[in-house]
Short mmCIF file of C-alpha atoms and ligand atoms in Angstrom, two decimals:
data_model
loop_
_atom_site.label_atom_id
_atom_site.label_comp_id
_atom_site.label_asym_id
_atom_site.label_seq_id
_atom_site.Cartn_x
_atom_site.Cartn_y
_atom_site.Cartn_z
CA MET A 12 0.00 0.00 0.00
CA ALA A 13 1.33 3.43 -0.87
CA ARG A 14 2.60 5.28 2.18
CA GLU A 15 1.12 8.69 2.79
CA LYS A 16 3.53 11.48 1.97
CA ILE A 17 5.56 12.46 5.01
CA THR A 18 5.40 16.09 6.01
CA TYR A 19 6.26 17.88 9.22
CA VAL A 20 2.55 18.02 10.00
CA SER A 21 2.14 14.25 9.70
CA LEU A 22 5.37 13.72 11.66
CA PHE A 23 4.16 15.90 14.51
CA ALA A 24 0.86 14.08 14.51
CA ASP A 25 2.41 10.61 14.68
CA GLU A 26 2.90 9.79 18.36
CA SER A 27 4.49 6.42 17.59
CA ILE A 28 7.74 7.95 16.37
CA HIS A 29 8.72 9.28 19.80
CA PRO A 30 9.20 6.04 21.77
CA MET A 31 10.95 4.49 18.79
CA TYR A 32 13.34 7.41 18.40
CA GLU A 33 14.00 7.50 22.16
CA LYS A 34 14.78 3.77 22.17
CA ALA A 35 17.10 4.31 19.21
CA LEU A 36 19.03 6.97 21.18
CA GLU A 37 19.83 4.26 23.75
CA THR A 38 20.61 1.59 21.14
CA VAL A 39 22.93 3.94 19.29
CA ARG A 40 24.80 4.75 22.51
CA GLU A 41 25.47 1.06 23.11
CA LYS A 42 25.95 -0.10 19.56
CA TYR A 43 27.81 2.75 17.87
CA LEU A 44 29.13 5.51 20.12
CA GLY A 45 32.76 5.61 21.19
CA ARG A 46 33.90 2.86 18.81
CA HIS A 47 36.74 2.71 16.31
CA TYR A 48 35.75 2.59 12.65
CA PRO A 49 37.81 1.49 9.65
CA ILE A 50 37.57 2.76 6.09
CA PHE A 51 36.23 0.44 3.38
CA ILE A 52 38.05 -0.05 0.10
CA GLY A 53 36.63 -2.84 -2.06
CA GLN A 54 36.40 -5.97 0.10
CA GLU A 55 38.83 -4.63 2.66
CA GLU A 56 38.38 -2.93 6.02
CA VAL A 57 41.43 -0.70 6.27
CA VAL A 58 43.08 0.91 9.28
CA SER A 59 45.26 3.91 8.45
CA GLU A 60 48.91 4.09 9.46
CA ASP A 61 48.27 7.84 9.85
CA GLY A 62 46.01 7.17 12.83
CA GLU A 63 42.49 8.26 13.69
CA PHE A 64 40.58 11.40 14.48
CA GLU A 65 38.07 11.70 17.28
CA GLU A 66 34.55 12.98 16.78
CA ARG A 67 32.66 14.53 19.69
CA SER A 68 29.01 15.53 19.84
CA PRO A 69 28.11 19.23 19.59
CA ILE A 70 25.23 18.50 22.00
CA ASP A 71 27.66 17.67 24.78
CA THR A 72 31.36 17.46 24.03
CA SER A 73 31.88 14.81 26.70
CA ILE A 74 30.13 12.37 24.32
CA VAL A 75 32.60 10.69 21.97
CA VAL A 76 30.76 9.73 18.80
CA GLY A 77 33.64 7.62 17.52
CA TYR A 78 37.17 7.35 16.19
CA PHE A 79 37.62 7.44 12.42
CA GLN A 80 40.57 6.78 10.15
CA ARG A 81 42.79 9.50 8.75
CA ALA A 82 42.97 8.20 5.21
CA ASN A 83 46.04 9.29 3.25
CA VAL A 84 46.78 9.71 -0.45
CA LYS A 85 47.68 6.04 -0.77
CA HIS A 86 44.17 5.08 0.37
CA VAL A 87 42.55 7.60 -1.97
CA ARG A 88 44.51 6.18 -4.92
CA LYS A 89 43.72 2.62 -3.97
CA ALA A 90 40.00 3.38 -3.62
CA ILE A 91 39.95 5.06 -7.03
CA ASP A 92 41.76 2.05 -8.59
CA VAL A 93 39.31 -0.38 -7.01
CA ALA A 94 36.31 1.69 -8.10
CA GLU A 95 37.69 1.86 -11.64
CA GLU A 96 38.03 -1.91 -11.77
CA ALA A 97 34.53 -2.39 -10.35
CA PHE A 98 33.15 -0.02 -13.00
CA GLN A 99 33.80 -2.60 -15.74
CA LYS A 100 31.17 -4.95 -14.38
CA TRP A 101 28.78 -2.54 -12.67
CA SER A 102 28.38 -0.37 -15.76
CA ARG A 103 27.38 -3.47 -17.72
CA THR A 104 24.85 -4.62 -15.12
CA SER A 105 21.37 -4.00 -16.48
CA TRP A 106 19.83 -0.78 -15.27
CA LYS A 107 16.83 -2.81 -14.11
CA SER A 108 19.02 -4.70 -11.61
CA ARG A 109 20.48 -1.42 -10.39
CA VAL A 110 16.97 -0.06 -9.92
CA GLU A 111 16.08 -3.12 -7.84
CA ILE A 112 19.13 -2.62 -5.64
CA MET A 113 18.21 1.03 -5.05
CA ARG A 114 14.67 0.05 -4.06
CA ARG A 115 16.15 -2.47 -1.63
CA ALA A 116 18.37 0.29 -0.20
CA ALA A 117 15.21 2.35 0.40
CA GLU A 118 13.66 -0.56 2.33
CA ILE A 119 16.80 -1.04 4.41
CA ILE A 120 16.94 2.65 5.31
CA ASP A 121 13.25 2.51 6.22
CA GLN A 122 13.99 -0.35 8.64
CA ARG A 123 16.98 1.47 10.17
CA LYS A 124 15.65 5.03 10.13
CA PHE A 125 15.30 5.53 13.89
CA GLU A 126 18.91 4.54 14.54
CA ILE A 127 20.11 6.66 11.62
CA ALA A 128 18.10 9.64 12.93
CA ALA A 129 19.53 9.17 16.43
CA ILE A 130 23.06 9.13 14.97
CA ILE A 131 22.32 12.34 13.07
CA THR A 132 21.20 13.92 16.35
CA PHE A 133 24.39 12.87 18.15
CA GLU A 134 26.69 13.87 15.30
CA VAL A 135 25.33 17.23 14.22
CA GLY A 136 22.71 18.14 16.83
CA LYS A 137 19.60 17.91 14.64
CA ASN A 138 16.26 17.61 16.44
CA ARG A 139 14.29 14.39 16.07
CA LEU A 140 11.75 15.60 13.53
CA GLU A 141 14.37 17.08 11.26
CA ALA A 142 16.61 14.01 11.63
CA LEU A 143 13.75 11.64 10.81
CA ALA A 144 12.57 13.82 7.95
CA GLU A 145 16.07 13.54 6.54
CA CYS A 146 15.81 9.72 6.54
CA TRP A 147 12.39 9.80 4.91
CA GLU A 148 13.70 12.17 2.31
CA ALA A 149 16.52 9.75 1.48
CA ILE A 150 14.00 6.90 1.16
CA ASP A 151 11.75 8.94 -1.11
CA ALA A 152 14.70 10.02 -3.25
CA LEU A 153 15.73 6.40 -3.82
CA LYS A 154 12.19 5.48 -4.81
CA TYR A 155 11.76 8.55 -6.98
CA TYR A 156 14.91 7.89 -8.99
CA ALA A 157 14.11 4.19 -9.34
CA ASP A 158 10.72 5.19 -10.79
CA LEU A 159 12.31 7.81 -13.00
CA MET A 160 14.85 5.39 -14.40
CA GLU A 161 11.96 3.10 -15.36
CA ALA A 162 9.82 5.88 -16.75
CA ASN A 163 12.75 6.84 -19.00
CA ASN A 164 13.54 3.27 -19.98
CA GLY A 165 17.07 3.61 -18.59
CA TYR A 166 17.46 6.78 -20.71
CA GLU A 167 17.49 4.83 -23.95
CA ARG A 168 15.26 5.88 -26.79
CA GLU A 169 14.75 5.70 -30.50
CA LEU A 170 15.60 8.76 -32.52
CA GLY A 171 15.27 9.62 -36.16
CA PRO A 172 14.33 9.01 -38.82
CA GLY A 173 17.91 9.58 -40.01
CA GLY A 174 19.25 9.02 -43.53
CA PRO A 175 17.98 6.24 -45.79
CA GLY A 176 18.15 2.87 -44.05
CA GLU A 177 19.38 4.33 -40.78
CA ARG A 178 18.07 3.03 -37.45
CA CYS A 179 18.95 5.54 -34.80
CA ARG A 180 18.99 5.19 -31.05
CA MET A 181 20.26 7.20 -28.13
CA ALA A 182 21.77 5.35 -25.21
CA ALA A 183 22.94 7.03 -22.02
CA ARG A 184 26.16 5.63 -20.60
CA PRO A 185 27.93 6.16 -17.29
CA TYR A 186 31.28 7.96 -17.07
CA GLY A 187 33.27 5.88 -14.56
CA VAL A 188 34.49 6.65 -11.04
CA TRP A 189 32.82 9.53 -9.20
CA PHE A 190 34.23 11.11 -6.10
CA VAL A 191 31.39 12.11 -3.76
CA ILE A 192 32.06 14.67 -1.02
CA SER A 193 29.27 15.57 1.40
CA PRO A 194 28.66 18.22 4.10
CA PHE A 195 27.50 17.98 7.72
CA ASN A 196 24.10 19.64 7.49
CA PHE A 197 22.29 16.74 5.83
CA PRO A 198 24.86 14.03 6.54
CA PHE A 199 22.62 11.22 5.30
CA MET A 200 20.22 12.66 2.74
CA LEU A 201 22.70 14.73 0.74
CA PRO A 202 25.32 12.00 0.16
CA ASN A 203 22.45 9.59 -0.48
CA GLY A 204 21.28 11.79 -3.35
CA MET A 205 24.71 12.12 -4.94
CA ILE A 206 25.69 8.47 -4.45
CA GLN A 207 22.45 7.01 -5.75
CA GLY A 208 22.59 9.36 -8.74
CA ALA A 209 26.00 7.92 -9.60
CA LEU A 210 25.21 4.28 -8.81
CA ILE A 211 21.80 3.87 -10.42
CA THR A 212 23.23 5.19 -13.68
CA GLY A 213 26.09 2.63 -13.62
CA ASN A 214 28.95 4.72 -12.24
CA THR A 215 31.07 3.70 -9.25
CA VAL A 216 31.77 5.80 -6.18
CA VAL A 217 34.47 6.78 -3.74
CA PHE A 218 32.60 8.46 -0.90
CA LYS A 219 34.17 10.87 1.56
CA PRO A 220 31.73 12.17 4.16
CA THR A 221 32.41 15.30 6.17
CA SER A 222 34.58 14.77 9.27
CA GLU A 223 31.71 16.30 11.29
CA ALA A 224 29.46 13.33 10.51
CA PRO A 225 31.34 10.26 9.32
CA LEU A 226 29.09 7.84 11.21
CA ALA A 227 25.90 8.80 9.37
CA GLY A 228 27.97 8.39 6.20
CA LEU A 229 29.03 4.92 7.31
CA LEU A 230 25.42 3.88 7.86
CA LEU A 231 24.62 5.08 4.38
CA TYR A 232 27.54 3.09 2.95
CA GLN A 233 26.31 0.00 4.83
CA ALA A 234 22.75 0.44 3.55
CA PHE A 235 23.96 0.42 -0.06
CA ARG A 236 26.25 -2.57 0.55
CA ASP A 237 23.52 -4.53 2.33
CA ALA A 238 21.13 -3.76 -0.51
CA GLY A 239 23.50 -5.50 -2.92
CA VAL A 240 25.90 -2.85 -4.21
CA PRO A 241 29.03 -4.97 -4.79
CA PRO A 242 32.35 -4.27 -3.04
CA GLY A 243 34.41 -1.70 -4.89
CA VAL A 244 31.35 -0.15 -6.54
CA ILE A 245 31.08 2.01 -3.43
CA ASN A 246 34.05 2.78 -1.18
CA TYR A 247 34.10 4.74 2.08
CA LEU A 248 37.00 6.98 3.16
CA THR A 249 37.34 9.37 6.08
CA GLY A 250 39.89 12.03 6.94
CA PRO A 251 40.85 15.66 6.46
CA GLY A 252 39.68 17.20 3.18
CA GLU A 253 43.09 18.71 2.30
CA VAL A 254 44.55 15.21 1.90
CA PHE A 255 41.98 14.38 -0.74
CA GLU A 256 41.80 17.56 -2.77
CA ASP A 257 44.93 17.24 -4.90
CA GLU A 258 44.53 13.56 -5.65
CA VAL A 259 40.85 13.79 -6.46
CA THR A 260 41.29 16.66 -8.87
CA SER A 261 44.41 15.34 -10.60
CA ASN A 262 43.98 11.56 -10.68
CA PRO A 263 43.13 10.77 -14.33
CA LYS A 264 40.98 7.82 -13.26
CA VAL A 265 38.44 10.14 -11.62
CA ALA A 266 35.63 10.60 -14.14
CA GLY A 267 33.53 13.08 -12.17
CA ILE A 268 33.09 14.88 -8.87
CA ALA A 269 29.83 15.41 -6.98
CA PHE A 270 30.26 17.91 -4.17
CA THR A 271 27.95 19.66 -1.73
CA GLY A 272 29.51 22.14 0.65
CA SER A 273 30.98 25.60 0.91
CA ARG A 274 31.54 27.87 -2.02
CA ASP A 275 35.27 28.20 -1.33
CA VAL A 276 35.92 24.47 -1.35
CA GLY A 277 33.59 23.91 -4.30
CA MET A 278 35.30 26.57 -6.42
CA THR A 279 38.75 25.24 -5.54
CA LEU A 280 37.72 21.75 -6.61
CA PHE A 281 36.18 23.15 -9.78
CA ARG A 282 39.25 25.18 -10.77
CA LYS A 283 41.69 22.40 -10.02
CA PHE A 284 39.59 19.72 -11.70
CA MET A 285 39.21 21.81 -14.86
CA THR A 286 42.94 22.50 -15.18
CA ARG A 287 44.54 19.29 -13.92
CA GLN A 288 42.57 16.75 -15.89
CA PRO A 289 43.58 15.97 -19.48
CA TYR A 290 40.12 16.91 -20.81
CA PRO A 291 36.83 18.37 -19.50
CA LYS A 292 35.01 16.17 -17.04
CA PRO A 293 31.69 16.63 -15.23
CA ILE A 294 31.53 18.24 -11.82
CA ILE A 295 28.29 18.63 -9.91
CA LEU A 296 28.44 21.35 -7.27
CA GLU A 297 25.96 22.62 -4.72
CA MET A 298 27.62 25.48 -2.89
CA GLY A 299 25.29 27.16 -0.47
CA SER A 300 23.65 30.54 -0.68
CA LYS A 301 22.43 33.70 0.98
CA ASN A 302 18.72 33.19 0.66
CA PRO A 303 16.16 36.02 0.72
CA ALA A 304 12.53 36.03 1.76
CA LEU A 305 10.21 38.91 0.85
CA VAL A 306 7.09 39.89 2.79
CA THR A 307 4.88 42.33 0.95
CA ALA A 308 2.11 44.57 2.27
CA LYS A 309 -0.34 41.98 0.91
CA ALA A 310 1.08 39.08 2.91
CA ASP A 311 -0.75 36.96 5.43
CA ILE A 312 1.45 37.98 8.36
CA LYS A 313 0.92 34.87 10.49
CA LYS A 314 1.83 32.61 7.58
CA ALA A 315 4.88 34.71 6.79
CA VAL A 316 6.12 34.75 10.37
CA MET A 317 5.86 30.95 10.64
CA GLY A 318 7.56 30.43 7.29
CA VAL A 319 10.42 32.79 8.08
CA VAL A 320 11.05 31.48 11.60
CA ARG A 321 11.21 27.88 10.40
CA ALA A 322 13.44 28.67 7.46
CA ALA A 323 15.79 31.01 9.33
CA PHE A 324 16.21 29.02 12.53
CA GLY A 325 15.44 25.39 11.59
CA PHE A 326 18.61 23.39 12.31
CA CYS A 327 20.22 26.64 13.51
CA GLY A 328 20.22 28.20 10.04
CA GLN A 329 22.74 25.56 8.94
CA LYS A 330 20.89 24.64 5.76
CA CYS A 331 21.98 25.75 2.30
CA SER A 332 18.34 26.71 1.92
CA ALA A 333 18.03 28.75 5.15
CA THR A 334 16.51 32.21 4.99
CA SER A 335 19.23 34.65 6.01
CA ARG A 336 17.98 37.91 4.45
CA LEU A 337 14.49 39.22 5.01
CA TYR A 338 12.91 42.17 3.19
CA VAL A 339 9.61 43.45 4.63
CA HIS A 340 7.34 46.13 3.17
CA ARG A 341 7.82 49.32 5.17
CA SER A 342 4.08 49.71 5.83
CA ILE A 343 3.91 46.45 7.84
CA MET A 344 7.45 46.39 9.22
CA ASP A 345 6.66 47.24 12.88
CA LYS A 346 3.75 44.84 13.14
CA PHE A 347 5.67 42.10 11.37
CA LEU A 348 8.76 42.47 13.55
CA GLU A 349 6.66 42.38 16.70
CA GLU A 350 5.13 39.05 15.62
CA LEU A 351 8.48 37.72 14.42
CA VAL A 352 10.17 38.42 17.76
CA LYS A 353 7.22 36.90 19.63
CA GLU A 354 7.40 33.68 17.62
CA THR A 355 11.19 33.49 17.77
CA SER A 356 11.25 33.95 21.52
CA SER A 357 8.95 30.94 21.89
CA LEU A 358 11.46 28.60 20.22
CA LYS A 359 13.03 26.14 22.60
CA VAL A 360 16.82 25.92 22.30
CA GLY A 361 18.64 23.04 23.97
CA ASP A 362 19.57 19.38 23.85
CA PRO A 363 17.95 18.14 20.63
CA ARG A 364 17.34 14.71 22.15
CA ASN A 365 14.50 16.34 24.06
CA ARG A 366 11.17 16.23 22.32
CA ASP A 367 10.24 19.89 22.76
CA VAL A 368 13.53 21.31 21.45
CA PHE A 369 13.36 23.14 18.14
CA MET A 370 16.96 24.37 17.91
CA GLY A 371 19.90 22.25 19.05
CA PRO A 372 23.54 23.35 19.10
CA VAL A 373 25.55 24.74 16.19
CA VAL A 374 27.86 22.14 14.75
CA ASN A 375 31.20 22.98 16.37
CA ARG A 376 33.28 25.49 18.29
CA ARG A 377 34.28 27.32 15.10
CA ALA A 378 30.61 27.91 14.29
CA LEU A 379 30.04 29.22 17.82
CA GLU A 380 32.99 31.59 17.52
CA ASN A 381 31.81 32.77 14.12
CA TYR A 382 28.41 33.47 15.62
CA MET A 383 29.96 35.74 18.28
CA LEU A 384 32.15 37.42 15.68
CA TYR A 385 29.31 38.20 13.24
CA VAL A 386 27.00 39.49 15.96
CA GLU A 387 29.78 41.79 17.20
CA GLN A 388 30.60 42.96 13.66
CA ALA A 389 26.94 43.69 12.99
CA LYS A 390 26.59 45.69 16.21
CA LYS A 391 29.73 47.71 15.53
CA SER A 392 28.46 48.59 12.06
CA GLY A 393 25.12 49.99 13.17
CA GLY A 394 23.09 46.77 13.35
CA ARG A 395 20.53 46.48 16.16
CA VAL A 396 20.02 43.07 17.74
CA LEU A 397 16.26 42.86 17.96
CA TYR A 398 16.32 39.39 19.44
CA GLY A 399 19.05 36.99 20.57
CA GLY A 400 22.70 37.69 19.97
CA GLU A 401 23.97 35.64 22.91
CA VAL A 402 25.80 32.37 23.40
CA LEU A 403 23.87 30.21 25.89
CA ARG A 404 25.96 29.11 28.85
CA GLY A 405 25.37 27.44 32.19
CA ASP A 406 24.14 24.04 33.36
CA ASN A 407 22.04 23.03 30.42
CA TYR A 408 24.28 24.41 27.74
CA GLY A 409 27.84 24.47 29.08
CA ARG A 410 29.12 21.34 27.36
CA GLY A 411 27.66 22.06 23.93
CA PHE A 412 27.59 24.83 21.35
CA TYR A 413 24.31 26.63 21.98
CA VAL A 414 23.36 30.07 20.71
CA GLN A 415 20.18 32.11 20.49
CA PRO A 416 18.20 32.55 17.30
CA THR A 417 19.10 36.09 16.32
CA ILE A 418 17.32 38.88 14.46
CA ILE A 419 19.27 41.97 13.38
CA THR A 420 17.90 45.14 11.83
CA GLY A 421 19.47 48.38 10.68
CA LEU A 422 22.67 46.91 9.24
CA PRO A 423 23.64 48.90 6.11
CA ARG A 424 22.85 46.91 2.98
CA SER A 425 26.40 47.31 1.76
CA HIS A 426 27.78 45.43 4.79
CA GLU A 427 29.64 42.21 4.07
CA ILE A 428 27.32 40.18 6.32
CA TRP A 429 24.45 40.82 3.89
CA LYS A 430 26.52 39.08 1.18
CA LYS A 431 28.33 36.30 2.98
CA GLU A 432 26.87 32.88 3.79
CA LEU A 433 27.11 32.57 7.59
CA PHE A 434 25.44 29.17 8.08
CA LEU A 435 24.19 30.31 11.48
CA PRO A 436 20.84 31.31 13.06
CA ILE A 437 21.32 34.99 12.21
CA LEU A 438 18.57 36.71 10.26
CA LEU A 439 19.13 40.18 8.78
CA VAL A 440 16.01 42.27 8.20
CA ASP A 441 15.42 45.40 6.15
CA ALA A 442 12.43 47.37 4.87
CA PHE A 443 11.49 48.00 1.24
CA ASP A 444 9.12 50.38 -0.53
CA THR A 445 8.43 48.66 -3.84
CA LEU A 446 8.46 45.03 -4.92
CA GLU A 447 10.84 45.94 -7.75
CA GLU A 448 13.31 47.27 -5.20
CA ALA A 449 12.97 44.17 -2.99
CA VAL A 450 13.55 41.78 -5.87
CA ARG A 451 16.53 43.83 -7.03
CA GLU A 452 18.02 43.65 -3.53
CA ALA A 453 17.26 39.94 -3.26
CA ASN A 454 19.09 39.34 -6.54
CA ASP A 455 22.07 41.44 -5.51
CA THR A 456 24.18 38.45 -4.53
CA GLU A 457 26.45 36.01 -6.29
CA TYR A 458 24.37 33.15 -4.90
CA GLY A 459 21.13 31.76 -6.31
CA LEU A 460 19.77 28.77 -4.43
CA THR A 461 16.42 29.42 -2.70
CA ALA A 462 14.10 32.42 -2.37
CA GLY A 463 10.60 32.98 -1.04
CA ILE A 464 7.81 35.51 -1.10
CA PHE A 465 4.77 36.04 1.07
CA SER A 466 1.95 37.82 -0.73
CA GLU A 467 -1.69 36.98 -1.30
CA ASP A 468 -1.62 38.96 -4.53
CA GLU A 469 -1.21 36.79 -7.64
CA ASP A 470 0.41 39.57 -9.66
CA GLU A 471 3.06 40.12 -7.02
CA VAL A 472 3.79 36.40 -6.86
CA ARG A 473 4.02 36.23 -10.67
CA TYR A 474 6.37 39.22 -10.72
CA PHE A 475 8.55 37.53 -8.11
CA PHE A 476 8.78 34.22 -10.00
CA GLU A 477 9.58 35.97 -13.26
CA ASN A 478 12.29 38.21 -11.89
CA ILE A 479 13.96 36.37 -9.05
CA GLU A 480 17.33 34.83 -9.96
CA PHE A 481 17.24 31.76 -7.77
CA GLY A 482 16.75 28.08 -8.60
CA VAL A 483 14.30 26.99 -5.87
CA THR A 484 11.50 29.47 -5.35
CA TYR A 485 8.46 29.44 -3.12
CA ALA A 486 5.39 31.54 -2.46
CA ASN A 487 3.50 31.57 0.83
CA ARG A 488 5.19 28.55 2.35
CA ARG A 489 4.25 28.39 6.01
CA GLY A 490 6.39 25.26 6.49
CA GLY A 491 9.56 27.13 5.48
CA ALA A 492 9.91 30.33 3.48
CA THR A 493 12.91 28.96 1.57
CA THR A 494 13.50 25.48 3.02
CA GLY A 495 12.13 21.97 2.76
CA ALA A 496 12.56 20.86 -0.85
CA TRP A 497 11.42 17.27 -1.35
CA PRO A 498 12.55 14.80 -4.04
CA GLY A 499 10.13 14.63 -6.90
CA ALA A 500 8.40 17.84 -5.82
CA GLN A 501 11.10 20.53 -5.78
CA THR A 502 14.20 20.39 -7.93
CA PHE A 503 16.98 21.55 -5.62
CA VAL A 504 19.02 23.58 -8.07
CA GLY A 505 21.47 26.40 -7.45
CA TRP A 506 21.94 29.24 -9.92
CA LYS A 507 25.06 31.40 -10.18
CA ALA A 508 27.57 30.65 -7.40
CA SER A 509 25.22 28.13 -5.83
CA GLY A 510 25.59 25.43 -8.46
CA ALA A 511 27.32 24.20 -11.56
CA THR A 512 24.94 22.30 -13.82
CA GLY A 513 21.55 24.01 -13.79
CA LYS A 514 20.00 20.59 -13.08
CA GLY A 515 18.90 19.97 -9.51
CA ILE A 516 18.96 17.03 -7.16
CA GLY A 517 15.44 15.76 -6.55
CA GLY A 518 14.37 16.87 -10.01
CA PRO A 519 13.63 15.03 -13.24
CA HIS A 520 16.93 15.83 -15.00
CA TYR A 521 19.39 15.04 -12.20
CA LEU A 522 20.32 11.54 -13.35
CA LEU A 523 21.35 12.90 -16.74
CA THR A 524 24.19 14.76 -15.04
CA PHE A 525 25.78 11.36 -14.31
CA LEU A 526 25.29 10.09 -17.87
CA ARG A 527 26.81 10.78 -21.26
CA GLU A 528 24.79 10.22 -24.39
CA GLN A 529 25.80 7.77 -27.04
CA SER A 530 24.19 8.00 -30.43
CA ARG A 531 23.87 4.57 -32.07
CA THR A 532 23.08 4.33 -35.74
CA VAL A 533 22.80 1.08 -37.66
CA VAL A 534 22.32 1.17 -41.41
CA VAL A 535 20.04 -1.56 -42.71
CA GLU A 536 19.83 -1.80 -46.51
C1 SIN B 625 19.79 21.81 2.15
O1 SIN B 625 20.20 21.01 1.30
O2 SIN B 625 20.59 22.53 2.80
C2 SIN B 625 18.35 21.94 2.53
C3 SIN B 625 17.32 21.37 1.67
C4 SIN B 625 16.06 22.14 1.88
O3 SIN B 625 15.81 22.64 2.97
O4 SIN B 625 15.32 22.36 0.92
#
């Protein structure tokens, strides 16, 4: 029977998830936390001669999540060699078998979702609903792409007619070994999207998760292996990014890179990959943003406040899709800000293992220090902290990285903080007089990932869609002004500095970014 679509509303309404998630927190403590984990290259479990790194939880730094290998260049090379060898067979496996394996992976993740969600909470501090939603999103993505592969007949089709006697076909073929590099903010769902995109289309993968969340990455690796992805077709490496960068971009056996993360790292990979390889190769990048939301005089204020609060402060603003710039029509500014502050002050910040917590910690000490730095910079430059602005200390917060959701007004629009992606729960707000002006301001950024508007006026919404230069756009979204894209419903595509291909994950053209066309013509007399 088809499962009802999961949304935050249905998650909130489903009481049964809470005991299961709480039990999983205990199971994960016993089964996973504090252990030593190898890397996986082909059939082998490898321990690095360069030692391990320790991962601690941002919820409470006395919790050791685990010890992970510091892979070195030798391991990266070996994994690429193994993946290249495995490509010979995997790329010739029928796409129908690969589709079956991906559907099995979806089932396995469904069975393990509470443990995976608990691990996400321990590793990056995500609250239970967001952590579970991430697992469901991964499951839906696997199913969506399996369906899409079938609907497109494995991306093979007849073309033509060509010249006399010509029978023409188009086949889509994989490239080879893809290096997949994922960030901390969706440590399961984002690598799942990139890896399944590569695997279902017949490519092989060397996967390097972020060092902030290698355990969620390991569970993803295990789900694919247990579903039937053969050894060598997917490989799992951990360790500092710098070790990988040169090898990944220069090794001629790497056929493509799929990366989600910061703009700086993404652009470095892009530049190096373009110049160090013997010929152009595909690179899929998703590089964050500085996302605007607009609230016009014709907005439903309650809806807008909800949408903005969720999108700005959900997972501490550490989503590529988070709202970080807010433009409000001058005529409703005071009323809107009053409601916004009221709603924000009701958010519970604390240990995300607790059911009532909306905002857990930021991911690490560096993020906490950045938070203090940006708040100070904003204040010094004329910004007024309307709400928040403080690091939370004391009994309940002392061992983790907790900060207040923060609203700042009055910062000059030319200030650097209006341009820079902070990846923190800091929302900048300014007033506008005309929609044209607001859209112009919203577009005045190098980024172009997500943008939202609140207006009950169809003409205003149409104007926004036609003129906004962002890939994922929303109107009147109470659940998240700029957040919450779902596979098969919203293509998650970055324009400008937010992406490289113009084809988004979760959308109907994503798999084509892992495929190259082959035109096949047979002449029959
Ligand atoms: C993200 O990838 O950062 C978030 C996805 C979303 O909220 O739409």
